C-alpha cells in the first residue's frame, strides 16, 4: 500500500518523477521515459514551463491548429486553436469560408465591465451600516490608490462600489459589489488586490465608527474575490445573408435549410438537455482560442454557462431568425479576456498566437473569440440538420482510430481513401482495417 508523502513539492524534478513512477505506475522505467520524452530540449524554455505551476514533471501537449479565412469586420484573420477534438478546427474553417463570401462576421463589444465582491457579515442596525458606507466609500477608494494609479493612467480603474443587503438570502450577509475597467488585462490580480484593500479598510473604519455598538463594529470579512460572472462584459457576433444565398446544402433548398437552422436553435432555447450540448459546441470554438491565447478557459466556461441561465432557465447562447428573406445567426456572450499579463507575456506559443492574430487589444480578442464560437455552432447545427453529426465527425476521427489500431502509413492512405466513399463508424473502420490486413 502506497503511503502519503511529506514534502513532495520540495523534491527535485527527477525525484518527483521517480516517486510517482515507482508508486503509481506499473512500469516505472517506461513511465519515466514517457515523461522525459515530452521535455523540451531547450533547458531554458523547459525551465520556463516548469515554473508555470507547482510540482511540474513534464509538458502535456495539445495540437495547435489554424482556422483560416475568418473575415471579421472586413479584416481577414487566421485563428489559432488549441484543442484535442478532431472536428473542431475543420468545422470552424468550413464555416469561416462559407461566410467569407457572404459579408463575413460583424461584431460589437457591448460592455467591458468586470465584477468583484467583498463578502462580509454584519450583526446590527442596517440603517447604521448604510450611513457608515456612505461615509466610508471615498476612503475605500483612497485606500487602494497606489494599486489603481497605473490602471487609471491608461483609462481604467474602479467604476463603482455599492453596498448590497443580502440578508433575505442569508442571515447577516452583506457585500460590497464592485465593478472595474481593466482594459487589455484580464484583471484578476488587479481586482483581487483592490478587493482585499477595500476589505481591510472597511473593517478598520468600522472599528472607529462612533455610531456602531461594539458588536456592530465587529464586521466579519468572509472573503474578497472577483466574480467570473460578468453580464456587462459582453460581445455580440453575427452573420446574415439573403436566404437565397444558403443554397447548396446536400440537396436541401435554401429556404428549407434556413428554416431547419432556426428550428434547431429554437429547440436549444426551450430544451435544457439540448441547450447544454448546443452550448458545449459553442465552447469548443471559444475554449480553443482562449487556450491558444493564454487566457483562462475555466473562467470563460463558468461565465458563459451562468449567462445562459440569466433569465431563470438554461438556454441557447446563439440565436437565429429568418425575416423578410434575410437569415441571421448571432451570439451574445460574456468574455473576460486579456492580451497583457499572465501567460500572454511568458509562453512563447501564446505570444506567437497573439502575433498571428495581429496583436489584438482585449476588445478585439473578445470579438475574435466570439466569432470562433459562432462559427463552430453554425458548423455543428448545419451538420445536425443535414447529414447528421457523425458523418463529418467520424471522418475527422478516422486517423485517431487508425493510430489506435497501429495502422501503417500505407494502410492509413488506403483507408482514408476508402472512407471518402463510405460511412466511417468505429466498427466499420475496424472491419475495413482487419480486411485490409488479412489480404496481405
GROMACS .gro file of C-alpha atoms in nm:
model
  440
    1UNK     CA    1   0.000   0.000   0.000
    2UNK     CA    2   0.133   0.341  -0.102
    3UNK     CA    3   0.194   0.572   0.192
    4UNK     CA    4   0.131   0.950   0.193
    5UNK     CA    5   0.440   1.154   0.110
    6UNK     CA    6   0.563   1.455   0.304
    7UNK     CA    7   0.739   1.745   0.134
    8UNK     CA    8   0.668   1.637  -0.225
    9UNK     CA    9   0.695   1.995  -0.351
   10UNK     CA   10   1.047   2.020  -0.207
   11UNK     CA   11   1.176   1.721  -0.406
   12UNK     CA   12   1.378   1.777  -0.721
   13UNK     CA   13   1.202   1.727  -1.051
   14UNK     CA   14   1.387   1.399  -1.103
   15UNK     CA   15   1.285   1.273  -0.759
   16UNK     CA   16   0.921   1.370  -0.818
   17UNK     CA   17   0.919   1.174  -1.142
   18UNK     CA   18   1.087   0.869  -0.991
   19UNK     CA   19   0.849   0.869  -0.694
   20UNK     CA   20   0.530   0.896  -0.900
   21UNK     CA   21   0.650   0.636  -1.149
   22UNK     CA   22   0.754   0.390  -0.879
   23UNK     CA   23   0.443   0.423  -0.664
   24UNK     CA   24   0.163   0.481  -0.917
   25UNK     CA   25   0.260   0.316  -1.247
   26UNK     CA   26   0.313  -0.047  -1.345
   27UNK     CA   27   0.631   0.001  -1.548
   28UNK     CA   28   0.829   0.277  -1.379
   29UNK     CA   29   1.111   0.281  -1.634
   30UNK     CA   30   0.866   0.317  -1.923
   31UNK     CA   31   0.672   0.586  -1.735
   32UNK     CA   32   0.986   0.789  -1.669
   33UNK     CA   33   1.084   0.760  -2.035
   34UNK     CA   34   0.742   0.886  -2.150
   35UNK     CA   35   0.753   1.184  -1.914
   36UNK     CA   36   1.103   1.284  -2.025
   37UNK     CA   37   1.015   1.236  -2.390
   38UNK     CA   38   0.792   1.541  -2.368
   39UNK     CA   39   1.055   1.770  -2.218
   40UNK     CA   40   1.180   2.049  -2.441
   41UNK     CA   41   1.545   2.007  -2.535
   42UNK     CA   42   1.599   2.379  -2.474
   43UNK     CA   43   1.669   2.378  -2.099
   44UNK     CA   44   1.584   2.746  -2.055
   45UNK     CA   45   1.250   2.703  -2.229
   46UNK     CA   46   1.174   2.390  -2.029
   47UNK     CA   47   1.253   2.572  -1.704
   48UNK     CA   48   1.007   2.845  -1.806
   49UNK     CA   49   0.735   2.583  -1.848
   50UNK     CA   50   0.831   2.410  -1.524
   51UNK     CA   51   0.772   2.733  -1.332
   52UNK     CA   52   0.420   2.798  -1.463
   53UNK     CA   53   0.279   2.567  -1.192
   54UNK     CA   54   0.397   2.369  -0.891
   55UNK     CA   55   0.515   2.006  -0.897
   56UNK     CA   56   0.574   2.005  -1.273
   57UNK     CA   57   0.701   1.675  -1.410
   58UNK     CA   58   0.661   1.723  -1.786
   59UNK     CA   59   0.471   1.909  -2.059
   60UNK     CA   60   0.126   1.799  -2.176
   61UNK     CA   61   0.085   1.859  -2.548
   62UNK     CA   62  -0.230   1.968  -2.730
   63UNK     CA   63  -0.242   2.022  -3.107
   64UNK     CA   64  -0.231   2.387  -3.212
   65UNK     CA   65  -0.422   2.430  -3.535
   66UNK     CA   66  -0.517   2.722  -3.759
   67UNK     CA   67  -0.864   2.805  -3.885
   68UNK     CA   68  -0.808   3.046  -4.178
   69UNK     CA   69  -1.031   3.278  -4.379
   70UNK     CA   70  -1.221   3.449  -4.098
   71UNK     CA   71  -1.346   3.781  -4.228
   72UNK     CA   72  -1.432   3.987  -3.918
   73UNK     CA   73  -1.546   4.347  -3.964
   74UNK     CA   74  -1.387   4.340  -4.310
   75UNK     CA   75  -1.048   4.228  -4.171
   76UNK     CA   76  -0.911   3.884  -4.252
   77UNK     CA   77  -0.788   3.660  -3.969
   78UNK     CA   78  -0.630   3.318  -3.932
   79UNK     CA   79  -0.733   3.196  -3.587
   80UNK     CA   80  -0.507   2.972  -3.373
   81UNK     CA   81  -0.695   2.697  -3.188
   82UNK     CA   82  -0.553   2.462  -2.922
   83UNK     CA   83  -0.778   2.159  -2.885
   84UNK     CA   84  -0.772   1.779  -2.897
   85UNK     CA   85  -1.117   1.720  -3.053
   86UNK     CA   86  -1.070   1.617  -3.411
   87UNK     CA   87  -1.350   1.801  -3.594
   88UNK     CA   88  -1.340   2.144  -3.429
   89UNK     CA   89  -1.079   2.322  -3.642
   90UNK     CA   90  -1.223   2.175  -3.961
   91UNK     CA   91  -1.577   2.285  -3.874
   92UNK     CA   92  -1.466   2.636  -3.784
   93UNK     CA   93  -1.262   2.666  -4.103
   94UNK     CA   94  -1.552   2.546  -4.316
   95UNK     CA   95  -1.790   2.795  -4.154
   96UNK     CA   96  -1.537   3.076  -4.200
   97UNK     CA   97  -1.503   3.001  -4.570
   98UNK     CA   98  -1.881   2.983  -4.611
   99UNK     CA   99  -1.939   3.326  -4.454
  100UNK     CA  100  -1.635   3.494  -4.609
  101UNK     CA  101  -1.819   3.520  -4.941
  102UNK     CA  102  -2.138   3.637  -4.770
  103UNK     CA  103  -2.007   3.950  -4.597
  104UNK     CA  104  -1.819   3.783  -4.315
  105UNK     CA  105  -1.876   3.825  -3.942
  106UNK     CA  106  -1.980   4.152  -3.777
  107UNK     CA  107  -1.900   4.213  -3.412
  108UNK     CA  108  -1.973   4.469  -3.142
  109UNK     CA  109  -1.840   4.492  -2.787
  110UNK     CA  110  -2.144   4.574  -2.571
  111UNK     CA  111  -1.951   4.628  -2.247
  112UNK     CA  112  -1.623   4.556  -2.068
  113UNK     CA  113  -1.723   4.583  -1.702
  114UNK     CA  114  -1.562   4.330  -1.462
  115UNK     CA  115  -1.702   4.245  -1.118
  116UNK     CA  116  -1.559   4.171  -0.775
  117UNK     CA  117  -1.714   4.142  -0.430
  118UNK     CA  118  -1.624   4.173  -0.062
  119UNK     CA  119  -1.848   3.932   0.129
  120UNK     CA  120  -1.900   4.015   0.496
  121UNK     CA  121  -2.124   3.953   0.795
  122UNK     CA  122  -2.271   4.241   0.995
  123UNK     CA  123  -2.479   4.199   1.310
  124UNK     CA  124  -2.678   4.514   1.382
  125UNK     CA  125  -2.886   4.804   1.252
  126UNK     CA  126  -2.894   4.807   0.871
  127UNK     CA  127  -2.963   5.181   0.856
  128UNK     CA  128  -2.644   5.246   1.054
  129UNK     CA  129  -2.449   5.031   0.807
  130UNK     CA  130  -2.590   5.226   0.512
  131UNK     CA  131  -2.491   5.557   0.671
  132UNK     CA  132  -2.147   5.419   0.753
  133UNK     CA  133  -2.096   5.301   0.394
  134UNK     CA  134  -2.185   5.643   0.250
  135UNK     CA  135  -1.926   5.799   0.479
  136UNK     CA  136  -1.653   5.544   0.420
  137UNK     CA  137  -1.691   5.488   0.045
  138UNK     CA  138  -1.439   5.762  -0.058
  139UNK     CA  139  -1.194   5.620   0.196
  140UNK     CA  140  -1.228   5.274   0.046
  141UNK     CA  141  -1.129   5.410  -0.294
  142UNK     CA  142  -0.845   5.615  -0.147
  143UNK     CA  143  -0.712   5.309   0.038
  144UNK     CA  144  -0.619   5.141  -0.291
  145UNK     CA  145  -0.492   5.450  -0.472
  146UNK     CA  146  -0.138   5.309  -0.517
  147UNK     CA  147  -0.280   4.992  -0.675
  148UNK     CA  148  -0.514   5.179  -0.908
  149UNK     CA  149  -0.273   5.455  -1.012
  150UNK     CA  150  -0.123   5.290  -1.320
  151UNK     CA  151  -0.454   5.144  -1.434
  152UNK     CA  152  -0.616   5.488  -1.412
  153UNK     CA  153  -0.336   5.640  -1.622
  154UNK     CA  154  -0.435   5.401  -1.903
  155UNK     CA  155  -0.804   5.485  -1.869
  156UNK     CA  156  -0.918   5.203  -1.642
  157UNK     CA  157  -0.977   5.162  -1.270
  158UNK     CA  158  -1.266   5.134  -1.026
  159UNK     CA  159  -1.606   5.210  -1.178
  160UNK     CA  160  -1.836   5.165  -0.880
  161UNK     CA  161  -1.869   5.034  -0.525
  162UNK     CA  162  -2.212   4.967  -0.381
  163UNK     CA  163  -2.338   4.811  -0.060
  164UNK     CA  164  -2.577   4.522  -0.114
  165UNK     CA  165  -2.806   4.382   0.154
  166UNK     CA  166  -2.827   4.004   0.109
  167UNK     CA  167  -2.991   3.922   0.441
  168UNK     CA  168  -3.301   3.788   0.265
  169UNK     CA  169  -3.079   3.511   0.128
  170UNK     CA  170  -2.855   3.455   0.432
  171UNK     CA  171  -2.877   3.597   0.783
  172UNK     CA  172  -2.643   3.893   0.846
  173UNK     CA  173  -2.489   3.869   0.496
  174UNK     CA  174  -2.387   4.187   0.314
  175UNK     CA  175  -2.146   4.259   0.032
  176UNK     CA  176  -1.956   4.532  -0.141
  177UNK     CA  177  -2.038   4.484  -0.508
  178UNK     CA  178  -1.762   4.647  -0.710
  179UNK     CA  179  -1.710   4.700  -1.082
  180UNK     CA  180  -1.386   4.764  -1.269
  181UNK     CA  181  -1.241   4.851  -1.608
  182UNK     CA  182  -0.916   4.661  -1.665
  183UNK     CA  183  -0.852   4.744  -2.033
  184UNK     CA  184  -0.617   4.493  -2.201
  185UNK     CA  185  -0.557   4.294  -1.882
  186UNK     CA  186  -0.797   4.019  -1.778
  187UNK     CA  187  -0.754   4.192  -1.442
  188UNK     CA  188  -0.789   3.913  -1.184
  189UNK     CA  189  -0.485   4.014  -0.978
  190UNK     CA  190  -0.571   4.383  -1.001
  191UNK     CA  191  -0.933   4.327  -0.894
  192UNK     CA  192  -0.845   4.089  -0.610
  193UNK     CA  193  -0.582   4.330  -0.477
  194UNK     CA  194  -0.836   4.614  -0.477
  195UNK     CA  195  -1.097   4.400  -0.304
  196UNK     CA  196  -0.859   4.294  -0.029
  197UNK     CA  197  -0.770   4.660   0.020
  198UNK     CA  198  -1.140   4.750   0.046
  199UNK     CA  199  -1.195   4.472   0.300
  200UNK     CA  200  -0.907   4.583   0.522
  201UNK     CA  201  -1.021   4.946   0.512
  202UNK     CA  202  -1.386   4.853   0.576
  203UNK     CA  203  -1.301   4.654   0.886
  204UNK     CA  204  -1.058   4.917   1.015
  205UNK     CA  205  -1.302   5.206   0.962
  206UNK     CA  206  -1.584   5.013   1.132
  207UNK     CA  207  -1.374   4.989   1.448
  208UNK     CA  208  -1.353   5.370   1.455
  209UNK     CA  209  -1.717   5.447   1.369
  210UNK     CA  210  -1.873   5.606   1.677
  211UNK     CA  211  -2.234   5.524   1.583
  212UNK     CA  212  -2.171   5.149   1.590
  213UNK     CA  213  -2.213   4.942   1.903
  214UNK     CA  214  -1.929   4.706   1.993
  215UNK     CA  215  -2.099   4.414   1.815
  216UNK     CA  216  -2.171   4.630   1.508
  217UNK     CA  217  -1.806   4.732   1.490
  218UNK     CA  218  -1.707   4.368   1.467
  219UNK     CA  219  -1.762   4.325   1.093
  220UNK     CA  220  -1.652   3.978   0.982
  221UNK     CA  221  -1.487   3.970   0.640
  222UNK     CA  222  -1.565   3.629   0.492
  223UNK     CA  223  -1.381   3.665   0.160
  224UNK     CA  224  -1.279   3.911  -0.108
  225UNK     CA  225  -1.274   3.776  -0.465
  226UNK     CA  226  -1.352   3.866  -0.824
  227UNK     CA  227  -1.655   3.710  -0.993
  228UNK     CA  228  -1.639   3.515  -1.317
  229UNK     CA  229  -1.998   3.611  -1.380
  230UNK     CA  230  -1.969   3.929  -1.588
  231UNK     CA  231  -2.303   4.005  -1.753
  232UNK     CA  232  -2.183   4.353  -1.851
  233UNK     CA  233  -1.862   4.237  -2.021
  234UNK     CA  234  -2.034   4.112  -2.333
  235UNK     CA  235  -1.964   4.089  -2.705
  236UNK     CA  236  -2.203   4.027  -2.993
  237UNK     CA  237  -2.103   3.847  -3.314
  238UNK     CA  238  -2.336   3.791  -3.607
  239UNK     CA  239  -2.369   3.680  -3.966
  240UNK     CA  240  -2.651   3.743  -4.210
  241UNK     CA  241  -2.733   3.697  -4.576
  242UNK     CA  242  -3.032   3.660  -4.808
  243UNK     CA  243  -3.194   3.321  -4.759
  244UNK     CA  244  -3.130   3.251  -5.127
  245UNK     CA  245  -2.753   3.257  -5.054
  246UNK     CA  246  -2.787   2.949  -4.832
  247UNK     CA  247  -2.824   2.707  -5.123
  248UNK     CA  248  -2.602   2.405  -5.173
  249UNK     CA  249  -2.660   2.206  -4.855
  250UNK     CA  250  -2.698   1.842  -4.955
  251UNK     CA  251  -2.996   1.888  -5.186
  252UNK     CA  252  -3.198   2.091  -4.934
  253UNK     CA  253  -3.347   2.413  -5.069
  254UNK     CA  254  -3.207   2.735  -4.927
  255UNK     CA  255  -3.538   2.820  -4.759
  256UNK     CA  256  -3.575   2.475  -4.603
  257UNK     CA  257  -3.217   2.489  -4.478
  258UNK     CA  258  -3.279   2.828  -4.314
  259UNK     CA  259  -3.599   2.700  -4.151
  260UNK     CA  260  -3.416   2.392  -4.018
  261UNK     CA  261  -3.140   2.609  -3.871
  262UNK     CA  262  -3.387   2.840  -3.697
  263UNK     CA  263  -3.588   2.546  -3.562
  264UNK     CA  264  -3.275   2.376  -3.430
  265UNK     CA  265  -3.169   2.690  -3.242
  266UNK     CA  266  -3.523   2.740  -3.110
  267UNK     CA  267  -3.520   2.386  -2.973
  268UNK     CA  268  -3.197   2.469  -2.787
  269UNK     CA  269  -3.372   2.777  -2.648
  270UNK     CA  270  -3.654   2.578  -2.486
  271UNK     CA  271  -3.495   2.239  -2.410
  272UNK     CA  272  -3.213   2.240  -2.150
  273UNK     CA  273  -3.094   1.889  -2.242
  274UNK     CA  274  -3.030   2.013  -2.596
  275UNK     CA  275  -2.907   2.357  -2.485
  276UNK     CA  276  -2.621   2.213  -2.279
  277UNK     CA  277  -2.482   2.020  -2.577
  278UNK     CA  278  -2.558   2.309  -2.812
  279UNK     CA  279  -2.357   2.546  -2.592
  280UNK     CA  280  -2.081   2.290  -2.543
  281UNK     CA  281  -2.031   2.306  -2.919
  282UNK     CA  282  -2.001   2.684  -2.898
  283UNK     CA  283  -1.740   2.646  -2.625
  284UNK     CA  284  -1.543   2.403  -2.844
  285UNK     CA  285  -1.456   2.700  -3.062
  286UNK     CA  286  -1.425   2.954  -2.783
  287UNK     CA  287  -1.212   2.746  -2.546
  288UNK     CA  288  -0.970   2.652  -2.823
  289UNK     CA  289  -0.888   3.017  -2.896
  290UNK     CA  290  -0.891   3.115  -2.529
  291UNK     CA  291  -0.640   2.839  -2.453
  292UNK     CA  292  -0.420   2.927  -2.752
  293UNK     CA  293  -0.402   3.290  -2.635
  294UNK     CA  294  -0.311   3.204  -2.276
  295UNK     CA  295  -0.642   3.301  -2.118
  296UNK     CA  296  -0.846   3.122  -1.851
  297UNK     CA  297  -1.091   2.894  -2.031
  298UNK     CA  298  -1.239   2.769  -1.700
  299UNK     CA  299  -1.344   3.123  -1.610
  300UNK     CA  300  -1.488   3.176  -1.958
  301UNK     CA  301  -1.683   2.848  -1.936
  302UNK     CA  302  -1.828   2.933  -1.594
  303UNK     CA  303  -1.930   3.282  -1.700
  304UNK     CA  304  -2.083   3.167  -2.028
  305UNK     CA  305  -2.298   2.897  -1.871
  306UNK     CA  306  -2.413   3.134  -1.596
  307UNK     CA  307  -2.508   3.385  -1.866
  308UNK     CA  308  -2.706   3.115  -2.044
  309UNK     CA  309  -2.913   3.086  -1.724
  310UNK     CA  310  -2.954   3.458  -1.652
  311UNK     CA  311  -3.329   3.463  -1.728
  312UNK     CA  312  -3.412   3.179  -1.489
  313UNK     CA  313  -3.357   2.876  -1.712
  314UNK     CA  314  -3.066   2.737  -1.909
  315UNK     CA  315  -3.093   2.822  -2.277
  316UNK     CA  316  -2.903   2.865  -2.604
  317UNK     CA  317  -2.627   3.124  -2.627
  318UNK     CA  318  -2.689   3.163  -3.001
  319UNK     CA  319  -2.995   3.294  -3.183
  320UNK     CA  320  -3.131   3.257  -3.537
  321UNK     CA  321  -3.405   3.424  -3.737
  322UNK     CA  322  -3.547   3.438  -4.088
  323UNK     CA  323  -3.732   3.763  -4.161
  324UNK     CA  324  -3.813   3.934  -4.491
  325UNK     CA  325  -3.592   3.696  -4.682
  326UNK     CA  326  -3.287   3.752  -4.459
  327UNK     CA  327  -3.127   3.479  -4.248
  328UNK     CA  328  -2.949   3.595  -3.931
  329UNK     CA  329  -2.738   3.395  -3.688
  330UNK     CA  330  -2.581   3.559  -3.383
  331UNK     CA  331  -2.437   3.518  -3.035
  332UNK     CA  332  -2.408   3.741  -2.729
  333UNK     CA  333  -2.161   3.610  -2.474
  334UNK     CA  334  -1.959   3.741  -2.176
  335UNK     CA  335  -1.582   3.718  -2.229
  336UNK     CA  336  -1.326   3.847  -1.979
  337UNK     CA  337  -1.002   3.824  -2.176
  338UNK     CA  338  -0.658   3.976  -2.158
  339UNK     CA  339  -0.376   4.038  -2.402
  340UNK     CA  340  -0.123   4.158  -2.144
  341UNK     CA  341  -0.004   3.989  -1.824
  342UNK     CA  342  -0.006   3.625  -1.724
  343UNK     CA  343   0.095   3.372  -1.989
  344UNK     CA  344   0.046   3.628  -2.266
  345UNK     CA  345   0.393   3.769  -2.198
  346UNK     CA  346   0.560   3.441  -2.092
  347UNK     CA  347   0.452   3.147  -2.307
  348UNK     CA  348   0.629   3.157  -2.647
  349UNK     CA  349   0.339   2.990  -2.831
  350UNK     CA  350   0.088   3.224  -2.670
  351UNK     CA  351   0.292   3.523  -2.785
  352UNK     CA  352   0.307   3.374  -3.135
  353UNK     CA  353  -0.068   3.306  -3.137
  354UNK     CA  354  -0.135   3.669  -3.046
  355UNK     CA  355   0.104   3.781  -3.318
  356UNK     CA  356  -0.083   3.564  -3.570
  357UNK     CA  357  -0.399   3.744  -3.457
  358UNK     CA  358  -0.219   4.074  -3.534
  359UNK     CA  359  -0.162   4.159  -3.166
  360UNK     CA  360  -0.524   4.239  -3.076
  361UNK     CA  361  -0.641   4.451  -2.787
  362UNK     CA  362  -0.857   4.276  -2.528
  363UNK     CA  363  -1.168   4.417  -2.701
  364UNK     CA  364  -1.051   4.286  -3.038
  365UNK     CA  365  -0.975   3.946  -2.887
  366UNK     CA  366  -1.327   3.934  -2.738
  367UNK     CA  367  -1.465   3.978  -3.089
  368UNK     CA  368  -1.238   3.716  -3.245
  369UNK     CA  369  -1.321   3.459  -2.976
  370UNK     CA  370  -1.696   3.521  -3.004
  371UNK     CA  371  -1.673   3.469  -3.380
  372UNK     CA  372  -1.493   3.137  -3.329
  373UNK     CA  373  -1.779   3.023  -3.106
  374UNK     CA  374  -2.044   3.137  -3.352
  375UNK     CA  375  -1.868   2.970  -3.646
  376UNK     CA  376  -1.832   2.646  -3.452
  377UNK     CA  377  -2.201   2.647  -3.362
  378UNK     CA  378  -2.307   2.723  -3.717
  379UNK     CA  379  -2.098   2.431  -3.843
  380UNK     CA  380  -2.235   2.192  -3.580
  381UNK     CA  381  -2.601   2.286  -3.629
  382UNK     CA  382  -2.561   2.276  -4.008
  383UNK     CA  383  -2.434   1.918  -3.981
  384UNK     CA  384  -2.713   1.819  -3.743
  385UNK     CA  385  -2.992   1.940  -3.973
  386UNK     CA  386  -2.838   1.797  -4.292
  387UNK     CA  387  -2.610   1.492  -4.286
  388UNK     CA  388  -2.609   1.433  -3.911
  389UNK     CA  389  -2.314   1.497  -3.682
  390UNK     CA  390  -2.141   1.162  -3.716
  391UNK     CA  391  -2.055   1.166  -4.085
  392UNK     CA  392  -1.815   1.459  -4.068
  393UNK     CA  393  -1.702   1.390  -3.712
  394UNK     CA  394  -1.610   1.027  -3.775
  395UNK     CA  395  -1.417   1.110  -4.090
  396UNK     CA  396  -1.212   1.358  -3.889
  397UNK     CA  397  -1.177   1.098  -3.613
  398UNK     CA  398  -1.062   0.835  -3.862
  399UNK     CA  399  -0.689   0.888  -3.814
  400UNK     CA  400  -0.726   0.862  -3.437
  401UNK     CA  401  -0.890   0.520  -3.477
  402UNK     CA  402  -0.626   0.404  -3.725
  403UNK     CA  403  -0.348   0.515  -3.492
  404UNK     CA  404  -0.513   0.319  -3.209
  405UNK     CA  405  -0.517   0.012  -3.435
  406UNK     CA  406  -0.148   0.057  -3.521
  407UNK     CA  407  -0.203   0.117  -3.893
  408UNK     CA  408   0.099   0.177  -4.113
  409UNK     CA  409   0.129   0.489  -4.328
  410UNK     CA  410   0.034   0.287  -4.638
  411UNK     CA  411  -0.272   0.145  -4.459
  412UNK     CA  412  -0.376   0.492  -4.347
  413UNK     CA  413  -0.360   0.624  -4.705
  414UNK     CA  414  -0.569   0.337  -4.840
  415UNK     CA  415  -0.829   0.351  -4.563
  416UNK     CA  416  -0.865   0.729  -4.572
  417UNK     CA  417  -0.932   0.698  -4.945
  418UNK     CA  418  -1.179   0.415  -4.881
  419UNK     CA  419  -1.380   0.616  -4.629
  420UNK     CA  420  -1.414   0.909  -4.865
  421UNK     CA  421  -1.692   0.700  -5.021
  422UNK     CA  422  -1.811   0.502  -4.718
  423UNK     CA  423  -1.963   0.588  -4.378
  424UNK     CA  424  -1.692   0.595  -4.110
  425UNK     CA  425  -1.809   0.444  -3.781
  426UNK     CA  426  -1.568   0.292  -3.530
  427UNK     CA  427  -1.683  -0.061  -3.608
  428UNK     CA  428  -1.671   0.000  -3.983
  429UNK     CA  429  -1.312   0.126  -3.957
  430UNK     CA  430  -1.208  -0.179  -3.753
  431UNK     CA  431  -1.367  -0.417  -4.006
  432UNK     CA  432  -1.207  -0.241  -4.302
  433UNK     CA  433  -0.869  -0.237  -4.129
  434UNK     CA  434  -0.884  -0.609  -4.047
  435UNK     CA  435  -0.991  -0.697  -4.401
  436UNK     CA  436  -0.700  -0.495  -4.541
  437UNK     CA  437  -0.455  -0.666  -4.307
  438UNK     CA  438  -0.587  -1.013  -4.391
  439UNK     CA  439  -0.535  -0.956  -4.764
  440UNK     CA  440  -0.161  -0.922  -4.710
   0.00000   0.00000   0.00000
